[in-house]
XYZ file of C-alpha atoms in Angstrom:
706
model
C -16.415 31.830 18.645
C -15.391 33.632 22.365
C -11.930 34.543 22.580
C -9.986 35.231 25.678
C -7.415 37.873 26.032
C -4.093 37.405 24.856
C -2.654 36.240 27.700
C 1.726 35.550 28.466
C 2.052 34.019 31.364
C 5.437 32.883 32.022
C 6.413 29.900 30.389
C 9.804 28.064 30.335
C 11.788 28.049 27.021
C 11.979 23.853 26.871
C 13.642 22.634 24.423
C 12.942 22.558 20.383
C 13.391 18.701 20.002
C 11.452 16.956 19.564
C 8.674 18.512 17.598
C 4.931 18.448 19.112
C 3.017 18.676 21.887
C 5.091 16.663 25.308
C 3.833 16.640 28.723
C 6.463 18.120 31.082
C 7.898 20.116 34.249
C 3.917 20.699 34.949
C 3.049 21.567 31.219
C 3.277 20.790 27.903
C 6.112 21.395 25.417
C 5.289 23.070 22.529
C 7.642 23.065 18.875
C 6.354 23.967 16.078
C 8.312 24.402 12.743
C 8.485 27.609 10.586
C 11.467 29.921 9.406
C 9.404 32.286 7.546
C 7.446 33.487 11.029
C 8.110 36.613 12.856
C 6.005 34.753 15.915
C 4.027 32.051 16.654
C 0.853 30.970 18.932
C -0.323 28.209 20.737
C -3.783 28.724 20.658
C -5.435 26.594 23.613
C -9.377 25.570 23.127
C -11.669 24.839 25.970
C -14.841 22.597 25.687
C -16.754 25.565 25.272
C -15.242 26.955 21.861
C -13.186 29.941 23.949
C -9.381 30.541 22.874
C -6.645 31.015 24.708
C -3.211 32.658 23.036
C 0.013 31.977 24.214
C 2.949 32.863 22.226
C 6.054 30.650 21.822
C 8.853 33.474 22.058
C 11.998 30.952 21.934
C 13.316 30.693 18.509
C 16.109 27.917 18.155
C 17.291 26.189 14.492
C 13.881 27.794 13.041
C 11.658 25.754 15.923
C 9.196 27.912 18.059
C 9.212 26.417 21.245
C 7.726 26.969 24.765
C 6.543 24.524 27.762
C 3.012 25.976 28.986
C 1.883 25.359 32.392
C -1.150 23.854 33.741
C -2.201 22.310 30.252
C -2.755 18.774 30.340
C -3.421 15.602 27.477
C -6.904 16.082 26.571
C -6.277 19.578 25.471
C -7.143 20.415 22.293
C -4.789 23.011 20.386
C -3.558 25.036 16.575
C -1.394 27.508 15.852
C -1.440 30.923 14.775
C 1.386 32.600 12.411
C 2.316 36.213 12.531
C 4.604 36.718 9.394
C 4.966 38.120 6.015
C 1.906 37.282 3.596
C 3.429 37.252 -0.298
C 1.552 34.550 -2.241
C 4.064 35.479 -5.038
C 6.722 34.311 -3.267
C 4.745 30.995 -1.195
C 5.011 32.770 1.995
C 1.250 32.342 3.394
C 1.234 33.624 7.124
C -2.280 34.306 8.002
C -2.979 34.334 11.723
C -6.796 34.093 11.023
C -6.242 30.709 10.226
C -5.641 28.052 13.530
C -3.317 25.759 11.746
C -3.020 22.177 12.860
C 0.273 20.992 14.652
C 2.090 18.961 11.460
C 3.537 16.540 14.541
C -0.319 15.847 16.181
C -0.742 12.739 17.156
C -4.776 12.974 17.476
C -6.690 15.454 15.572
C -9.819 15.750 16.059
C -13.109 17.080 14.003
C -13.068 17.915 10.229
C -13.407 21.177 8.020
C -17.292 23.030 8.321
C -16.756 25.455 6.207
C -14.278 25.240 3.489
C -14.192 29.312 2.979
C -13.295 29.795 6.335
C -10.029 27.876 5.921
C -8.992 30.192 2.456
C -5.999 32.501 3.813
C -7.094 35.056 0.668
C -10.037 37.372 -0.477
C -10.404 37.053 -4.802
C -7.530 35.951 -6.429
C -4.650 34.546 -4.544
C -2.299 36.755 -6.127
C -3.425 40.051 -5.979
C -2.268 39.446 -2.072
C -5.204 40.217 0.372
C -5.011 38.119 3.234
C -8.531 36.693 4.216
C -9.741 37.851 7.978
C -12.563 35.174 8.277
C -11.217 33.536 11.391
C -10.884 29.746 10.911
C -11.163 28.311 14.352
C -14.331 26.188 14.293
C -14.645 25.513 11.061
C -11.199 23.338 10.884
C -9.725 20.608 12.564
C -8.116 20.368 15.855
C -4.870 19.002 17.674
C -5.046 17.641 20.649
C -2.113 16.835 23.351
C -1.599 12.845 23.987
C -0.269 11.059 26.866
C 2.876 9.071 26.266
C 3.027 5.590 25.680
C 0.937 2.659 25.680
C 0.101 -0.858 25.566
C 2.347 -3.601 24.446
C 1.627 -4.289 20.493
C 3.661 -7.978 21.133
C 6.279 -9.665 19.687
C 6.843 -8.405 15.966
C 6.701 -11.422 13.579
C 10.018 -10.886 11.565
C 8.920 -12.983 8.868
C 11.393 -13.257 6.332
C 10.849 -11.636 2.743
C 10.606 -14.808 1.228
C 7.951 -15.984 2.995
C 5.958 -13.019 3.133
C 2.622 -12.847 1.461
C 1.123 -9.499 1.805
C -2.980 -8.690 1.866
C -3.786 -4.953 0.531
C -6.779 -4.069 2.797
C -9.239 -1.275 3.971
C -9.471 -1.023 7.886
C -13.295 0.137 7.366
C -13.761 -1.462 4.449
C -12.577 -5.101 5.293
C -15.179 -5.403 8.367
C -18.275 -2.746 7.391
C -20.159 -5.322 6.988
C -18.769 -8.465 8.540
C -21.679 -10.070 10.576
C -20.017 -11.978 13.322
C -18.521 -7.953 14.088
C -19.981 -6.127 16.705
C -21.892 -3.564 14.976
C -20.116 -0.882 16.877
C -16.571 -2.097 15.548
C -17.427 -2.443 12.222
C -15.171 -0.534 9.886
C -12.510 0.440 12.876
C -9.335 -0.866 14.054
C -11.057 -2.736 16.763
C -13.225 -4.471 14.008
C -9.671 -5.715 11.924
C -8.915 -7.145 15.991
C -11.921 -9.279 16.362
C -11.154 -13.072 16.641
C -13.359 -13.945 13.843
C -11.550 -11.650 11.701
C -8.124 -12.447 12.543
C -9.343 -15.744 12.361
C -10.047 -15.680 8.116
C -6.261 -14.513 7.680
C -4.688 -16.998 9.572
C -6.895 -19.714 7.623
C -6.212 -17.761 4.478
C -2.769 -17.989 4.987
C -1.102 -14.380 4.407
C 1.269 -12.772 6.946
C 1.063 -9.260 6.736
C -1.718 -6.843 6.297
C -1.058 -3.599 3.769
C -3.259 -1.237 5.428
C -4.467 1.452 3.288
C -3.948 5.248 4.403
C -4.871 5.009 8.114
C -2.875 8.501 8.795
C -5.397 11.764 9.845
C -7.892 12.386 6.647
C -9.416 15.638 5.286
C -11.093 15.303 1.996
C -10.724 17.353 -0.683
C -12.769 20.440 -1.686
C -13.954 18.931 -4.536
C -15.083 16.080 -2.827
C -16.450 18.247 -0.316
C -18.799 20.075 -2.550
C -20.226 17.329 -4.544
C -21.114 15.223 -1.238
C -18.628 12.942 -1.870
C -15.383 12.010 0.540
C -12.227 10.523 -0.113
C -13.017 6.859 1.026
C -8.897 5.656 0.349
C -7.599 7.972 2.250
C -5.142 9.368 0.378
C -5.944 13.068 1.074
C -3.526 13.629 4.574
C -3.844 15.916 6.882
C -1.647 14.488 9.729
C 1.125 12.104 9.640
C 1.345 11.022 13.207
C -2.265 10.828 14.268
C -4.261 7.927 13.051
C -7.460 8.789 11.433
C -10.126 8.850 14.046
C -12.891 7.601 11.850
C -11.675 3.960 12.206
C -11.814 4.179 15.830
C -15.011 2.531 17.549
C -15.026 5.264 20.420
C -13.393 8.786 18.570
C -10.599 9.682 20.925
C -9.403 6.090 21.688
C -7.990 5.867 18.389
C -4.342 5.219 19.288
C -5.312 2.584 21.968
C -7.274 0.796 18.985
C -4.822 1.083 16.868
C -2.447 -0.761 19.201
C -4.623 -3.621 20.550
C -5.115 -4.179 16.542
C -1.466 -4.376 15.982
C -0.977 -6.292 18.950
C -4.087 -8.794 17.899
C -2.177 -9.647 14.442
C 0.957 -9.633 16.449
C -0.174 -12.148 18.226
C -0.576 -15.047 15.713
C 2.222 -14.051 13.304
C 0.995 -11.280 10.544
C 3.028 -8.422 10.322
C 1.093 -4.412 10.053
C 2.181 -2.570 7.152
C 0.875 0.796 6.585
C 0.395 2.590 3.293
C 1.728 6.064 4.267
C 1.419 9.369 1.433
C 4.294 10.981 2.401
C 4.391 12.843 -1.458
C 1.496 15.391 -1.047
C -0.958 16.447 1.484
C -4.954 17.734 1.468
C -4.168 20.942 0.853
C -4.101 20.521 -2.705
C -3.247 23.186 -4.981
C -2.215 26.861 -4.449
C -5.917 27.834 -4.324
C -6.477 25.368 -1.400
C -6.980 25.649 2.266
C -4.437 26.705 4.351
C -4.933 24.045 7.125
C -1.294 23.189 8.628
C 1.814 22.873 6.228
C 0.759 26.332 3.848
C 0.289 28.552 6.709
C 3.220 27.219 8.782
C 5.968 27.284 6.033
C 4.787 26.818 2.695
C 8.453 26.675 0.807
C 9.805 24.386 3.382
C 7.343 21.571 2.611
C 6.694 22.058 -0.662
C 7.872 22.386 -4.025
C 7.027 26.065 -5.106
C 6.970 27.751 -8.682
C 9.103 31.466 -8.870
C 5.235 31.988 -9.195
C 4.533 31.105 -5.868
C 2.175 28.345 -7.005
C 2.742 24.301 -6.213
C 4.796 22.452 -8.841
C 2.464 19.073 -9.331
C 3.923 15.838 -10.054
C 1.318 14.014 -7.972
C -1.716 14.548 -9.564
C -3.402 15.701 -6.478
C -2.715 19.412 -6.159
C 0.603 19.744 -4.565
C 3.770 18.272 -3.977
C 5.851 17.916 -0.828
C 9.616 18.836 -1.254
C 11.315 15.688 -0.555
C 15.238 17.738 -0.526
C 13.596 19.945 2.517
C 15.338 19.092 5.542
C 11.989 20.337 7.115
C 10.108 17.527 5.081
C 12.840 14.745 5.678
C 13.109 15.114 9.368
C 8.827 15.077 9.260
C 8.958 12.144 7.529
C 11.351 9.736 9.552
C 10.495 11.390 12.177
C 6.661 9.994 11.509
C 8.270 6.625 10.427
C 10.103 6.601 13.932
C 6.950 6.962 15.671
C 4.306 4.328 13.901
C 7.195 1.775 13.807
C 8.576 2.299 17.780
C 6.086 3.277 19.720
C 2.369 1.388 17.801
C 4.455 -1.331 16.360
C 4.201 -1.218 12.982
C 6.491 -3.348 11.053
C 6.483 -1.930 7.477
C 5.576 0.570 5.053
C 3.973 1.201 1.641
C 5.089 4.796 0.191
C 2.870 6.158 -2.071
C 4.467 7.229 -5.077
C 7.840 6.356 -3.616
C 9.377 8.491 -6.867
C 8.604 11.681 -5.674
C 10.839 11.133 -2.440
C 13.745 10.950 -4.760
C 12.997 13.988 -6.564
C 14.079 16.891 -4.427
C 12.359 20.025 -6.156
C 10.443 17.673 -8.299
C 13.667 17.529 -10.098
C 15.230 14.128 -11.434
C 14.783 10.948 -10.053
C 18.130 9.462 -7.657
C 17.346 6.405 -5.646
C 20.192 8.361 -3.477
C 18.331 11.266 -2.825
C 18.403 12.994 0.956
C 14.761 11.168 1.925
C 15.535 8.183 0.680
C 18.842 7.829 1.975
C 17.469 9.154 5.593
C 14.891 6.455 5.661
C 17.654 3.527 4.783
C 20.207 4.768 7.298
C 17.987 5.485 10.005
C 18.826 2.528 12.497
C 15.202 1.497 13.532
C 13.437 2.101 9.691
C 16.286 0.194 7.717
C 15.022 -2.937 9.944
C 11.276 -2.681 8.519
C 9.942 -3.553 5.316
C 10.143 -1.568 3.074
C 8.069 -1.448 0.088
C 8.312 0.899 -3.260
C 4.927 2.624 -5.467
C 8.275 3.061 -8.023
C 6.228 6.391 -10.150
C 4.289 9.289 -9.637
C 2.359 10.690 -12.366
C 4.675 12.163 -14.464
C 6.920 10.266 -17.025
C 9.816 10.585 -15.508
C 8.596 9.014 -12.704
C 8.632 5.370 -12.900
C 11.268 4.014 -11.903
C 10.052 0.195 -11.662
C 13.703 -1.306 -10.662
C 15.442 1.585 -10.419
C 15.802 2.176 -6.354
C 18.055 1.230 -3.924
C 19.021 -2.514 -2.447
C 16.941 -1.922 0.375
C 13.472 -1.357 -1.067
C 11.406 -3.853 -2.373
C 8.667 -2.561 -5.288
C 5.470 -3.095 -6.565
C 6.536 -4.575 -10.316
C 3.827 -3.389 -12.266
C 5.664 -5.052 -14.877
C 4.509 -8.054 -13.279
C 1.016 -6.901 -13.536
C 1.025 -5.839 -16.551
C 2.294 -8.899 -18.713
C 0.393 -11.726 -16.327
C -2.615 -10.104 -17.207
C -1.670 -9.970 -21.336
C -0.555 -13.626 -20.924
C -3.589 -14.836 -19.891
C -5.719 -12.511 -21.662
C -3.718 -14.145 -24.639
C -1.877 -10.956 -25.612
C 1.795 -11.569 -26.163
C 4.236 -14.473 -26.041
C 5.954 -16.363 -23.002
C 9.393 -14.165 -23.310
C 8.936 -11.409 -20.940
C 6.540 -14.084 -18.824
C 9.511 -16.019 -17.525
C 11.393 -13.028 -16.525
C 8.411 -12.714 -13.922
C 7.660 -15.787 -13.221
C 11.632 -16.124 -11.604
C 11.566 -12.924 -10.064
C 12.123 -10.065 -12.410
C 15.753 -10.691 -12.333
C 16.294 -8.002 -15.536
C 14.906 -5.397 -13.154
C 16.130 -6.210 -9.653
C 19.516 -8.279 -9.830
C 21.933 -5.711 -11.659
C 21.894 -3.665 -7.971
C 22.640 -7.699 -5.964
C 18.489 -6.955 -4.892
C 16.858 -10.354 -4.311
C 13.737 -11.985 -6.014
C 11.201 -10.735 -2.913
C 12.402 -7.542 -4.027
C 9.937 -7.638 -6.945
C 5.904 -7.319 -5.223
C 3.829 -9.025 -7.160
C 0.372 -8.413 -7.956
C -2.335 -8.706 -10.330
C -5.131 -6.620 -8.778
C -4.460 -3.425 -5.970
C -7.159 -1.397 -4.602
C -6.466 1.248 -7.580
C -8.076 -0.742 -10.250
C -10.486 -3.647 -11.009
C -10.986 -6.603 -8.467
C -10.013 -10.108 -9.729
C -13.869 -10.754 -10.622
C -14.018 -7.869 -12.639
C -11.069 -8.029 -14.180
C -12.096 -11.419 -16.007
C -15.684 -9.508 -16.243
C -15.518 -6.197 -18.264
C -13.229 -4.987 -20.852
C -13.977 -1.046 -19.963
C -13.899 0.631 -16.915
C -17.730 1.748 -15.570
C -17.360 4.579 -12.863
C -20.673 6.476 -13.389
C -21.116 6.212 -9.642
C -17.947 8.513 -9.060
C -19.517 11.835 -10.195
C -16.604 12.310 -12.817
C -18.797 11.434 -16.440
C -16.243 7.877 -16.428
C -13.141 10.357 -16.986
C -11.472 9.676 -14.136
C -9.796 5.407 -13.884
C -7.210 4.234 -16.471
C -8.236 3.096 -19.792
C -4.987 0.507 -19.642
C -6.730 -2.183 -17.959
C -5.671 -5.244 -19.714
C -8.768 -7.033 -18.786
C -10.910 -9.802 -21.059
C -14.647 -10.103 -20.041
C -14.902 -13.675 -21.225
C -16.992 -13.442 -23.826
C -19.749 -10.675 -22.195
C -19.548 -7.296 -20.684
C -20.162 -7.243 -16.545
C -23.249 -9.484 -15.051
C -24.257 -12.752 -17.197
C -26.526 -15.842 -16.490
C -23.953 -17.724 -19.460
C -22.875 -20.810 -17.634
C -19.883 -21.131 -20.244
C -18.747 -17.485 -19.837
C -18.955 -17.811 -15.725
C -16.798 -21.102 -15.807
C -14.696 -19.366 -18.187
C -14.429 -16.573 -15.826
C -13.983 -18.471 -12.673
C -10.643 -20.248 -13.992
C -8.888 -17.402 -15.592
C -8.986 -15.844 -11.777
C -7.921 -19.276 -10.528
C -5.028 -19.026 -13.195
C -4.261 -15.341 -12.365
C -4.503 -16.060 -8.776
C -2.253 -19.465 -8.842
C 0.632 -17.575 -11.318
C 0.521 -15.316 -8.522
C 1.219 -17.316 -5.681
C 3.631 -19.433 -7.783
C 5.859 -16.827 -8.964
C 9.349 -16.071 -7.196
C 8.974 -12.823 -5.759
C 6.783 -11.413 -2.475
C 3.122 -12.085 -3.714
C 0.358 -9.453 -2.689
C -3.316 -10.366 -2.554
C -6.015 -7.804 -1.890
C -8.741 -7.904 0.275
C -12.085 -9.292 -1.417
C -10.559 -11.065 -4.597
C -10.798 -14.253 -2.422
C -14.305 -13.887 -1.512
C -15.120 -13.263 -5.291
C -15.963 -9.582 -4.803
C -16.782 -6.900 -7.150
C -17.407 -3.168 -7.542
C -19.404 -3.512 -10.817
C -16.732 -2.670 -13.122
C -15.566 0.483 -10.982
C -11.558 0.731 -11.416
C -11.392 3.882 -9.381
C -13.422 3.885 -6.485
C -11.638 6.086 -4.464
C -14.248 8.297 -2.950
C -17.663 5.521 -2.676
C -17.595 4.906 0.704
C -20.305 2.436 0.095
C -21.090 -1.243 -0.850
C -18.731 -1.278 -4.172
C -15.833 -0.832 -1.842
C -16.543 -2.839 1.149
C -15.725 -6.638 1.186
C -18.986 -8.528 1.397
C -19.077 -11.312 4.048
C -21.694 -13.427 2.397
C -21.855 -17.012 1.768
C -22.463 -18.040 -1.252
C -21.000 -21.026 -3.612
C -18.589 -18.181 -5.566
C -16.991 -16.892 -3.062
C -16.176 -20.174 -1.087
C -14.569 -21.623 -3.870
C -12.300 -18.657 -4.256
C -11.752 -18.889 -0.874
C -11.029 -22.992 -0.623
C -8.509 -21.986 -3.885
C -6.767 -19.163 -2.644
C -5.859 -20.505 0.574
C -4.355 -24.304 -1.112
C -2.451 -21.970 -3.198
C -0.819 -20.189 -0.112
C -0.550 -23.469 1.480
C 1.419 -24.922 -1.120
C 3.512 -21.918 -1.685
C 4.482 -22.427 2.559
C 4.683 -25.897 2.157
C 7.471 -25.547 -0.628
C 10.871 -23.594 0.171
C 11.921 -24.062 -3.743
C 8.335 -22.088 -4.691
C 9.962 -19.346 -2.765
C 13.595 -19.050 -3.004
C 15.781 -15.947 -1.736
C 18.024 -15.892 -4.335
C 17.595 -15.247 -8.099
C 18.080 -18.363 -10.759
C 21.169 -18.623 -12.609
C 21.560 -21.181 -14.573
C 23.951 -23.153 -11.849
C 24.423 -26.378 -11.756
C 23.134 -28.828 -8.647
C 23.089 -31.969 -7.045
C 20.958 -33.603 -9.713
C 23.017 -32.628 -12.437
C 20.409 -30.047 -13.666
C 20.595 -26.434 -14.350
C 18.757 -24.879 -11.467
C 15.747 -24.062 -13.038
C 15.149 -25.477 -16.815
C 12.318 -24.007 -19.443
C 10.438 -26.412 -21.493
C 8.080 -26.273 -24.755
C 5.001 -28.116 -25.125
C 6.971 -31.272 -26.741
C 9.022 -31.538 -23.949
C 11.905 -30.254 -24.825
C 13.682 -27.107 -23.300
C 13.216 -23.649 -24.998
C 15.801 -22.763 -27.382
C 16.655 -19.291 -27.547
C 14.839 -18.779 -31.216
C 11.627 -20.682 -29.175
C 11.855 -17.111 -26.887
C 11.099 -15.077 -30.082
C 7.993 -16.654 -30.986
C 5.229 -14.099 -30.152
C 2.578 -16.461 -31.243
C 3.664 -19.205 -28.159
C 1.335 -19.771 -25.523
C 2.322 -22.599 -23.428
C 5.264 -23.027 -21.363
C 6.891 -25.368 -18.607
C 9.429 -24.074 -16.219
C 10.796 -26.739 -13.948
C 12.529 -26.073 -10.764
C 14.752 -27.850 -9.010
C 14.548 -28.538 -5.266
C 17.365 -30.057 -4.323
C 19.124 -27.075 -3.562
C 16.563 -24.443 -3.366
C 18.435 -22.121 -1.200
C 15.895 -21.371 0.976
C 16.918 -21.414 4.931
C 14.899 -22.103 8.261
C 15.156 -19.308 10.614
C 18.286 -20.585 12.371
C 20.331 -20.098 8.817
C 20.230 -24.036 7.652
C 19.285 -24.990 3.893
C 16.447 -26.735 2.940
C 15.472 -29.061 0.789
C 12.554 -29.472 -1.394
C 11.026 -31.655 -4.253
C 11.616 -30.145 -7.300
C 8.685 -28.811 -9.281
C 6.406 -28.231 -12.895
C 4.793 -25.562 -13.743
C 2.533 -25.907 -16.819
C 0.599 -22.902 -17.733
C -1.527 -22.695 -21.291
C -3.310 -19.394 -22.164
C -4.157 -21.024 -25.570
C -7.959 -21.055 -26.618
C -7.762 -24.677 -27.700
C -6.380 -27.939 -25.891
C -2.496 -28.349 -26.651
C -0.736 -31.656 -25.648
C 2.293 -31.150 -23.862
C 5.578 -34.235 -23.248
C 6.272 -34.538 -19.669
C 10.377 -34.017 -19.238
C 12.593 -36.910 -19.163
C 13.471 -38.906 -16.694
C 16.449 -36.735 -15.745
C 13.911 -34.837 -14.596
C 11.828 -36.634 -12.094
C 11.025 -40.144 -11.490
C 7.411 -39.642 -11.546
C 5.381 -36.279 -11.984
C 2.118 -35.732 -9.413
C -0.355 -33.307 -10.277
C -1.164 -30.834 -6.941
C -2.936 -28.253 -8.696
C -5.419 -27.883 -11.268
C -6.615 -24.352 -12.206
C -9.386 -26.646 -13.924
C -11.046 -27.950 -10.751
C -12.862 -25.192 -8.275
C -11.119 -26.154 -5.253
C -7.201 -26.248 -7.117
C -7.308 -29.769 -6.236
C -6.789 -32.424 -9.550
C -8.928 -34.652 -10.258
C -6.562 -37.256 -11.396
C -3.943 -36.795 -8.782
C -2.110 -40.247 -9.512
C 1.533 -39.807 -10.244
C 2.648 -39.591 -14.503
C 5.669 -40.982 -15.515
C 8.358 -39.216 -17.349
C 7.742 -38.712 -20.734
C 4.159 -39.109 -20.625
C 2.108 -37.011 -23.147
C -1.242 -35.044 -21.335
C -3.531 -32.487 -22.545
C -3.933 -29.036 -21.116
C -7.411 -27.984 -21.372
C -7.606 -24.284 -22.766
C -6.515 -22.001 -20.486
C -5.482 -24.086 -17.588
C -2.147 -24.198 -15.344
C -0.775 -27.592 -13.492
C 1.220 -27.694 -11.132
C 3.663 -30.936 -10.773
C 5.290 -32.172 -7.806
C 8.521 -33.257 -9.640
C 9.672 -36.474 -7.133
C 13.121 -38.072 -7.264
């Protein structure tokens, strides 16, 4: 690439904060952090590839800054860092490598020649820096204008009313027939009226988007022609990924449009964010941004200069570093403030509580900075409470302001419906997991309950496969978990056996109904309601094709499952007692009965001995709705009917005696998983004490009227 002579125009010092590139005083103020650099140049790249280098001579608080006159929004740029090159200490200053601004709000292009991005020659620890200029082989930062379109009024849905719907921006609409082809797989595709209508009719209150921060796939994937489809390979934490824009360069505007369209119908936007590692991988990986700027300030490094890896992704961002704490909170505030985002789900969140990859501390610097921030503390904060190590498994271990993906809920419910466990742990999961969240005064909605997620089997595959089938990933089946807790119902994969197909559909309905009727915050996965399959692949992270995309074909199975899910969400929405904001505690209510009673199939309350019967496959759960403790938006208590939930995971039918009259004048069936649409075939009210027969592997919900 042609390079003009180094130019040093008269530039103003400007201020060190905020970091990034900001138009002001007839130019642009650039500010970038590096405590190890001896000099930093901002490199302005023209459309023909010519580079103009300007030194940022001002150095305040470890930040290099200055106002370059004549620069305007749309200018492409990067940084070159001069200083020591000592890989043994983790210091990797190499001015031959053009670096992306960690605070860039737009990033254009991608890596085109991975070899040019390496900052070393031969063996890394030989300490020989590469002199190959990476300009032309790496992404570039872009100066953006401040402000933008309004993202609408925030829905501010209470957590106890929240139903989360996890989706992939590209995969959700890539095959949607009503979305214009150019908008499929984009932010505008998600904002399309037909797509928004589907979400509204389904009844979800929040979409949780898989990572939308700027993505750059790992070298190993690039070498084999694959990509990180899921997006857990972040290059920039401030820039929306340009691959999800229908018009590259307008990703910020289109992102805002998407948020506004969802807010207009009362749906919140939650982002899955990856502040635990970056796309630069291990020590031998590319130097694209953080590594070349100041690796010791961003990453956890060992005494040999190599990256410590507790994420399984090659490197670990140091959650105890002021540089990282500042970057993460600045990034979150940008998306919550200027882009209108309502909440965040933190990938491998245990890493955020392990400064220098040490022991987990729920009050670690980064976690504390997030929950005490005046903007972020008002957002929905969801943690994935584990990392790639045993020390990092912290379900139930975060501080009160956090909600958590409850992996124990997933495992217990899967195990119960495949007939592998009794009912003791199931009772905790149905009632909000008080054993995990009550001790530090959290609410039941702190438990984000889920059966499936992007990582693992789809709902359909969970009842169709016993084992993963990941051959298409190109890793000879080594990737993906073997702990699926799945049951194929009698045949592995696709079959035409009608009995097996009927059993699979019923099992799926059992799982979905259990999820949506449990106390806590339910999370569904996009496409499960449309009976989506990945062919048994439980780790389709690199498959940007029909395996991962949601199918919108209208077939009977998809329509039946969609109708069923809508019906159960509707029941939950209309029944405050089924989504209470406080834990059950056995308190007497105005009915004279405890707020929650567990029943055996003979109609008698469970005894202590009954809970330890590992062969038990049936359970009744009665919830008193007379004092549900749910409230209106104005804070007034809302009364409800009482409810009786019957679950039977046995392989044979079983008799169940309904409770006595003090629990209900009659019991009206309102949900039956034996029916494709969930509507009971015999909805007539039943008398107290009546004996009914529960078919094999079935769930029945009855309204107990008084």
